[in-house]
Coordinates of C-alpha atoms and ligand atoms in Angstrom, one line a residue:
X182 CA -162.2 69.4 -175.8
X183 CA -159.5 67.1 -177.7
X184 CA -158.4 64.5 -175.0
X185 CA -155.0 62.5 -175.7
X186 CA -154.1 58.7 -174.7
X187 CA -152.3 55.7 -175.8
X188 CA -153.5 52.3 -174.9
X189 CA -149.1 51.2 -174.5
X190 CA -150.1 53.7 -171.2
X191 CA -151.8 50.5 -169.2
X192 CA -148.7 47.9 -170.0
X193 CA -147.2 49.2 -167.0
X194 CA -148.4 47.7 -163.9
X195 CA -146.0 46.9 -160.9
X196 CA -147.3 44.3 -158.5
X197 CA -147.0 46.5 -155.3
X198 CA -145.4 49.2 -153.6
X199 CA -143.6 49.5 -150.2
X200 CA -145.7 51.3 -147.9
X201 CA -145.6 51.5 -144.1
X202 CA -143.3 48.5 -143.8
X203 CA -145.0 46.0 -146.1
X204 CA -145.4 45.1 -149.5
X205 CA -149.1 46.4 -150.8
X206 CA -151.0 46.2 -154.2
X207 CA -149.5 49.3 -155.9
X208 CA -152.2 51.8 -156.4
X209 CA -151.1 53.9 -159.7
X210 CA -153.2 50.8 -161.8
X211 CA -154.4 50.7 -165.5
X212 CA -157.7 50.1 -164.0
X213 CA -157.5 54.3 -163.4
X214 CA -156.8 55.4 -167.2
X215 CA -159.5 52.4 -168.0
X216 CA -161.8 54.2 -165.9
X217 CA -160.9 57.7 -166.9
X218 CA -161.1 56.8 -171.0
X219 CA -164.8 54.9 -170.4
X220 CA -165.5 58.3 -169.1
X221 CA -164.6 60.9 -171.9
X222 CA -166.1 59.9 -175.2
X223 CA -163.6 59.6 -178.1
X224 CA -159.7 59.9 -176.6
X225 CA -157.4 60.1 -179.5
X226 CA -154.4 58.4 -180.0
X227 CA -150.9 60.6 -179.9
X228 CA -148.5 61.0 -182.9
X229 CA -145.4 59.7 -182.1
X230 CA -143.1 62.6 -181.7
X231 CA -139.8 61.4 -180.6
X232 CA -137.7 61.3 -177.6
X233 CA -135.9 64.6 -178.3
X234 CA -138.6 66.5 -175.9
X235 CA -137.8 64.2 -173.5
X236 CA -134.5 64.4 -173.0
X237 CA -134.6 68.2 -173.4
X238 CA -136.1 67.8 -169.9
X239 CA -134.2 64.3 -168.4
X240 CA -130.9 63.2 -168.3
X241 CA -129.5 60.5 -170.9
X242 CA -128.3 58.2 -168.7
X243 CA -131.9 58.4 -166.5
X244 CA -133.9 57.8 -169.7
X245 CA -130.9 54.7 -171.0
X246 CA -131.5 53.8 -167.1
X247 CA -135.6 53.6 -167.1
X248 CA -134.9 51.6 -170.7
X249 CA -132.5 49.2 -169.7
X250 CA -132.7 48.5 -166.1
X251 CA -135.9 45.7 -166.2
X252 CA -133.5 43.3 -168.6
X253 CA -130.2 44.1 -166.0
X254 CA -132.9 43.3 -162.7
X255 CA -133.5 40.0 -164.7
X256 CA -130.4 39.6 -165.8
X257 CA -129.3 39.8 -161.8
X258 CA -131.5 36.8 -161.4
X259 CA -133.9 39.6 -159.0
X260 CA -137.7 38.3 -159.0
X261 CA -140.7 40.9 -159.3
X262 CA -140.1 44.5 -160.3
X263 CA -136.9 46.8 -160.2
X264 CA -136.8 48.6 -157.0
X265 CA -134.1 50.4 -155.1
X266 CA -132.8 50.0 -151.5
X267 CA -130.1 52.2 -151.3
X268 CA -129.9 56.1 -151.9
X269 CA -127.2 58.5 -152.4
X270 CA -128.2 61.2 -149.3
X271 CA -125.6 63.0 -149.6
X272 CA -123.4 64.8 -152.3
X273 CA -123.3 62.6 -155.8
X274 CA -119.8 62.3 -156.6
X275 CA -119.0 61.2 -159.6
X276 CA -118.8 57.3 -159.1
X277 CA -118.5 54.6 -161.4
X278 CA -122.0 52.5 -160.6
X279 CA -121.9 49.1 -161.4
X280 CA -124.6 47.0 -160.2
X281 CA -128.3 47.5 -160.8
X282 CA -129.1 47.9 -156.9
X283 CA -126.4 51.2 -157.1
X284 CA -128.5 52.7 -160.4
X285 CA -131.6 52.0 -159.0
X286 CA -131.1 54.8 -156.0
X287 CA -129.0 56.9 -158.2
X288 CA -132.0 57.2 -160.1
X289 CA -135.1 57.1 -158.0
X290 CA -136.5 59.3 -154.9
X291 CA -138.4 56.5 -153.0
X292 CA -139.0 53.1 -153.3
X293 CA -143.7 53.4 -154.1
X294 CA -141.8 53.2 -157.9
X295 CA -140.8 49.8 -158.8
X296 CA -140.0 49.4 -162.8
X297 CA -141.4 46.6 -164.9
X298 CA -140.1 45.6 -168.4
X299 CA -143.6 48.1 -170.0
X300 CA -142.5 51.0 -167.8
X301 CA -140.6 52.9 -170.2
X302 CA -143.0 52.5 -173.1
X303 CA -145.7 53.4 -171.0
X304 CA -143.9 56.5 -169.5
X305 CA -142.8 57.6 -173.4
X306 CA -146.3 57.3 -174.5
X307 CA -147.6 59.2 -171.6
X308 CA -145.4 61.8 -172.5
X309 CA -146.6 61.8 -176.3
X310 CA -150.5 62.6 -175.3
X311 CA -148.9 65.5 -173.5
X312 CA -147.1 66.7 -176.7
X313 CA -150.1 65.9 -178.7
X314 CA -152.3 67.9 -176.5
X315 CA -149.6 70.7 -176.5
X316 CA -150.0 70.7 -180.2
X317 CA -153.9 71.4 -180.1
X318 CA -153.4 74.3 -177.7
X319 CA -151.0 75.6 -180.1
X320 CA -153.3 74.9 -183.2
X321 CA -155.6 77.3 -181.4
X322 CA -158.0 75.1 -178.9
X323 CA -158.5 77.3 -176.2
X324 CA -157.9 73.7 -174.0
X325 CA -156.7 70.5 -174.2
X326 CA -156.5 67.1 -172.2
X327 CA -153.5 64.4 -171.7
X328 CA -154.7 61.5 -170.1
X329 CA -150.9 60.7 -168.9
X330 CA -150.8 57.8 -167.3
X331 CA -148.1 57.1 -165.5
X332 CA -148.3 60.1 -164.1
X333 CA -145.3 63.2 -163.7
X334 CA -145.2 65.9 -161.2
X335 CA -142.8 63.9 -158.9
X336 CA -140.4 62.9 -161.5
X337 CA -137.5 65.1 -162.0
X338 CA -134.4 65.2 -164.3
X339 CA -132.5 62.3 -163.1
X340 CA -135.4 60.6 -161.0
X341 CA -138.4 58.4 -160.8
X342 CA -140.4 58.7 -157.6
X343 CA -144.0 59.1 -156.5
X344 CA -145.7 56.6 -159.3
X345 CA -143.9 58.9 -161.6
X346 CA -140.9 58.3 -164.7
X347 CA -141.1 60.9 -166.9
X348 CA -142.2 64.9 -165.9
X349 CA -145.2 65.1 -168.7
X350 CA -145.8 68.8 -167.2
X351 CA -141.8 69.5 -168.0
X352 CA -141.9 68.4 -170.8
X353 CA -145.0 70.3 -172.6
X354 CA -143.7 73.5 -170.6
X355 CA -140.2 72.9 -172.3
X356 CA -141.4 72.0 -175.7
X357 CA -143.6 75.1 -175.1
X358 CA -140.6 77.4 -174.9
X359 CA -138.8 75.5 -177.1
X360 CA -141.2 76.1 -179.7
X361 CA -141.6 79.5 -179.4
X362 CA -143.8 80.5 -176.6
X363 CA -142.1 83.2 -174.0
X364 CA -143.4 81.9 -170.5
X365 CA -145.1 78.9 -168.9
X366 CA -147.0 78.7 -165.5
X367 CA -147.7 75.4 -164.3
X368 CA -151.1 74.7 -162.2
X369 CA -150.8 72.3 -159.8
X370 CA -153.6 70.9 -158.2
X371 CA -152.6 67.3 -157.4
X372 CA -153.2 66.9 -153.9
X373 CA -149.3 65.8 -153.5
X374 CA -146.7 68.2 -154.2
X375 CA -145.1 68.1 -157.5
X376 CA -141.7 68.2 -156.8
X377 CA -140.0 67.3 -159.6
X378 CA -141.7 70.0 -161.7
X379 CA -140.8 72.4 -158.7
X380 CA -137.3 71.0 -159.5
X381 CA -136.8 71.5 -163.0
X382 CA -137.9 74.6 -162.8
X383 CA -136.4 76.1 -159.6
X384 CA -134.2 78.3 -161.2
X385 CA -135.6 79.6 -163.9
X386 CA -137.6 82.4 -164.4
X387 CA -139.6 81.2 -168.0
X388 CA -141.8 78.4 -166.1
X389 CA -143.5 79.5 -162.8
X390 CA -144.6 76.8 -160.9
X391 CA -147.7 77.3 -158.5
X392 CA -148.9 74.3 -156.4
X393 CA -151.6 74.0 -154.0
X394 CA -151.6 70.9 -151.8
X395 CA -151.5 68.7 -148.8
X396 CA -148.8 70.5 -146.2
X397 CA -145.6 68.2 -146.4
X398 CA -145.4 68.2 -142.6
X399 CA -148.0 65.0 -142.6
X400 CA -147.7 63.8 -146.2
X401 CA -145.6 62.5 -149.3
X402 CA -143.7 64.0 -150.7
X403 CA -142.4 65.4 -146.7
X404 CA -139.2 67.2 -148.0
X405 CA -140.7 69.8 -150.7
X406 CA -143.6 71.7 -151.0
X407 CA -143.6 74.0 -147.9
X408 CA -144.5 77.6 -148.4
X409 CA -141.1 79.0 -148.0
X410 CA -139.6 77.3 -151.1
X411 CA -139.5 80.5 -153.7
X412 CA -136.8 79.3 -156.6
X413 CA -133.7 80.6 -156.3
X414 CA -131.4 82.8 -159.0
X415 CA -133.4 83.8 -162.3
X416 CA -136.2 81.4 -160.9
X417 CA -136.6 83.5 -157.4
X418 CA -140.3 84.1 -157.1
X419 CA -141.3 81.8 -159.3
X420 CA -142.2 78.8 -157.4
X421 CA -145.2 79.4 -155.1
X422 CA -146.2 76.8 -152.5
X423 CA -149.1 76.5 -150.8
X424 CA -149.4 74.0 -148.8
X425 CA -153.2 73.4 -147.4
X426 CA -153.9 71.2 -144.1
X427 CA -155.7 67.2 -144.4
X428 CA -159.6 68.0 -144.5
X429 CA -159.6 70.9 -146.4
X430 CA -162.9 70.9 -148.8
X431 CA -163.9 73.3 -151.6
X432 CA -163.9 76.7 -150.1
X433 CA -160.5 76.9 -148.6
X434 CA -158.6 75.3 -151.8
X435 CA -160.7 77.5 -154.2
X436 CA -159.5 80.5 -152.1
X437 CA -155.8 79.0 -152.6
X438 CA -156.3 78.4 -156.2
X439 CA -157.5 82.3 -156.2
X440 CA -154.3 83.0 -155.0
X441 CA -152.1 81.1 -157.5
X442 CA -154.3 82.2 -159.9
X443 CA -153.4 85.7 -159.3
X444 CA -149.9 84.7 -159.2
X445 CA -149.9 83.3 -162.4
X446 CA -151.9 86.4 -164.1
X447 CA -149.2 88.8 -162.5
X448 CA -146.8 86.4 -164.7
X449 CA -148.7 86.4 -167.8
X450 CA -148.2 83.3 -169.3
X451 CA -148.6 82.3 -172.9
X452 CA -149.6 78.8 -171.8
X453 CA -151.0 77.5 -168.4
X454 CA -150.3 73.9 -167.8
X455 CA -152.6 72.0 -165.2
X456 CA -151.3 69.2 -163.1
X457 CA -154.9 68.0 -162.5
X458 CA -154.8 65.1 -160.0
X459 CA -157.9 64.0 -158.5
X460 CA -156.7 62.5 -155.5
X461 CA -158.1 65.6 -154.1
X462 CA -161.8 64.0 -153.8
X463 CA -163.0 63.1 -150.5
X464 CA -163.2 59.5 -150.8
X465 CA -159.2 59.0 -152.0
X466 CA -157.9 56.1 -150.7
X467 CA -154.6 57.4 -149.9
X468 CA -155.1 61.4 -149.6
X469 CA -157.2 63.9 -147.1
X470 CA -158.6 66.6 -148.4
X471 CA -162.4 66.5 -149.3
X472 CA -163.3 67.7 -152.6
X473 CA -166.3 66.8 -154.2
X474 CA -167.4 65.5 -157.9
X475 CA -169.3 69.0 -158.3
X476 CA -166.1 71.2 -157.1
X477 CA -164.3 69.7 -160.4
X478 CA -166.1 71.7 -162.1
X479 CA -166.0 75.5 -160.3
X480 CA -162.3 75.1 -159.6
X481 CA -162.5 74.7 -163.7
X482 CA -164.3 77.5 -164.5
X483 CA -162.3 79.6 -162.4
X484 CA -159.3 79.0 -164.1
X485 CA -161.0 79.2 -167.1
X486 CA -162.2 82.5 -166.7
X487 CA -158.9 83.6 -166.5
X488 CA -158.4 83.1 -170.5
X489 CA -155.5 81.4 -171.2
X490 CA -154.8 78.6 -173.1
X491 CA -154.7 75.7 -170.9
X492 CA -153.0 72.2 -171.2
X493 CA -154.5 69.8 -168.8
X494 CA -152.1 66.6 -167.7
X495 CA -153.6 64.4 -165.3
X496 CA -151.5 63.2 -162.4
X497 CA -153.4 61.3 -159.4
X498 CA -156.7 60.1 -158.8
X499 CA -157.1 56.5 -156.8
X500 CA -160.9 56.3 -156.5
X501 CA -160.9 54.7 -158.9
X502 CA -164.6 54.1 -159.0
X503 CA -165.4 58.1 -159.1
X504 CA -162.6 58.4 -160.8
X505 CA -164.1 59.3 -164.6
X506 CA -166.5 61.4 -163.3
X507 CA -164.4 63.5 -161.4
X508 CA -162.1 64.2 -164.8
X509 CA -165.3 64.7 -166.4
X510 CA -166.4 67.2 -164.0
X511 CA -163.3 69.3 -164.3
X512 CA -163.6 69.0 -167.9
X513 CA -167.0 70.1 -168.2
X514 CA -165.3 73.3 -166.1
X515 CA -164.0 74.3 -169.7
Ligands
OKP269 C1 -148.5 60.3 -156.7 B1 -149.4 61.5 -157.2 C2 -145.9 55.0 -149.5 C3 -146.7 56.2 -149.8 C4 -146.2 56.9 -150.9 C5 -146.7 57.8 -153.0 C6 -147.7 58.8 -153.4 C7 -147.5 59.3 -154.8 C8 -148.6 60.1 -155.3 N1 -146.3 53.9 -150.4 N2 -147.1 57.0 -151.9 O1 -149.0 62.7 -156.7 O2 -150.8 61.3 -157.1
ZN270 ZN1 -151.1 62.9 -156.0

């Protein structure tokens, strides 16, 4: 299988993250697409296709904000990375936002996603090995591999959240469409809800969104990803959710990956994207569930079987240490 990746991925690399209170050493490091490349023998580099499949799926002034916001921090005379303190809860009226605090919760979900002065060129090349991995599927590879890093499924149109700046999975789903292809489900087996994909997507019937993953009640990203959120208008039905409870191992997500995986046929899809995160594996430093190396590889061949092409984006994964071999494992699936 053709694997994609840029070495301008690892220039990003916050210092730390606000978690439970305090500042910690952030945990979305180069160190994971390091250990993921060492893994997979011969990663190509991406062509450089432009920003216009980008912004097909974000907002200008998001992308202008992810660019630009670094130099305005430094400019403020603010140490360390960009981060946001303040965040628009309710309805965004159409203000005129001046100072780089007001942008930086216009534009962002939480405040685990500081921005350095490499963000954005890591985020657009991230985005490339999706495109370039798109492109193989559509040259006929029955499957394909982006090793995006930073990663996506949080991200949405107009917002950086969750270790995540730009929506890879969005954006090979829209320049999917764009380039011809009818309908799109999205896989995605990241043990944190995706819910930026979930909403870019919400109301559209062309993309349907499946995710399996820890139940929001007792984890990030808590306000998305329970089982009753469908889509809504064209995109009613959809959007499955199925949210799993902390300890789950391989028998009870395969049989929820059975279950989006009959979703999806009933759909019929031209493409199937995954949203593989690995953060899924019992010894995750930050998640609960308790897949194993070996399980990589059945929950592979399972969707495998079903014969479509597949795209393969990775999200999370912060074992870092098992890390390649559990890519390599669900690689091998294929
Ligand atoms: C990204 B992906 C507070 C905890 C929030 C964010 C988790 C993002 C996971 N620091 N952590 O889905 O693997
Ligand atoms: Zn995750």
């Amino acid at each position: 299988m053709r694997g994609f990746f840029d070495p301008r991925q690892l220039a990003h690399a916050p210092a730390s993250e606000l978690h439970n209170g305090g500042f910690v050493p952030y945990a979305e490091t180069p160190a994971r697409a390091e250990a993921v490349a060492a893994a997979l023998a011969d990663l190509e580099r991406p062509a450089d296709r432009g920003e216009a499949p980008i912004l097909a799926v974000h907002d200008t002034g998001y992308v202008e904000f992810l660019k630009t916001a670094p130099a305005r921090w430094a400019a403020a005379g603010r140490p360390g990375d960009v981060i946001g303190y303040i965040w628009p809860i309710a309805a965004r009226r159409p203000v005129r936002l001046e100072r780089i605090d007001a942008l930086a919760g216009r534009y962002s979900l939480d405040a685990s996603t500081p921005l350095t002065a490499e963000t954005w060129g890591a985020a657009y090349w991230s985005a490339q090995s999706v495109l370039a991995a798109l492109d193989a599927v559509r040259g006929g590879d029955r499957a394909a591999f982006a090793l995006c890093r930073p990663p996506g499924h949080h991200a949405g149109r107009d917002y950086l959240g969750g270790y995540c700046h730009l929506n890879t999975a969005a954006i090979a789903a829209q320049a999917a469409i764009d380039g011809g292809m009818r309908r799109v489900a999205i896989l995605d087996i990241d043990y944190h809800h995706g819910n930026g994909t979930q909403d870019i997507f919400w109301s559209r019937g062309d993309v349907f969104y499946a995710s399996i993953h820890a139940d929001p009640a007792t984890d990030y990203p808590f306000y998305w990803g329970h089982a009753d959120e469908i889509g809504e208008g064209a995109g009613e039905g959809a959007t499955l959710n199925l949210p799993l409870p902390q300890g789950t191992a391989l028998d009870a997500f395969r049989r929820a990956q059975h279950k989006a995986l009959a979703a999806i046929a009933a759909f019929a899809p031209d493409l199937a994207i995954v949203s593989f995160g690995a953060d899924t594996y019992v010894g995750d430093p930050i998640s609960g569930f308790a897949l194993r190396t070996e399980d990589y590889e059945t929950l592979a061949r399972d969707i495998a079987a079903c014969g479509w092409p597949v795209l393969i984006a990775m999200e999370g994964g912060y074992a870092v240490d098992a890390l390649g071999a559990n890519v390599a494992s669900f690689l091998a699936g294929f």
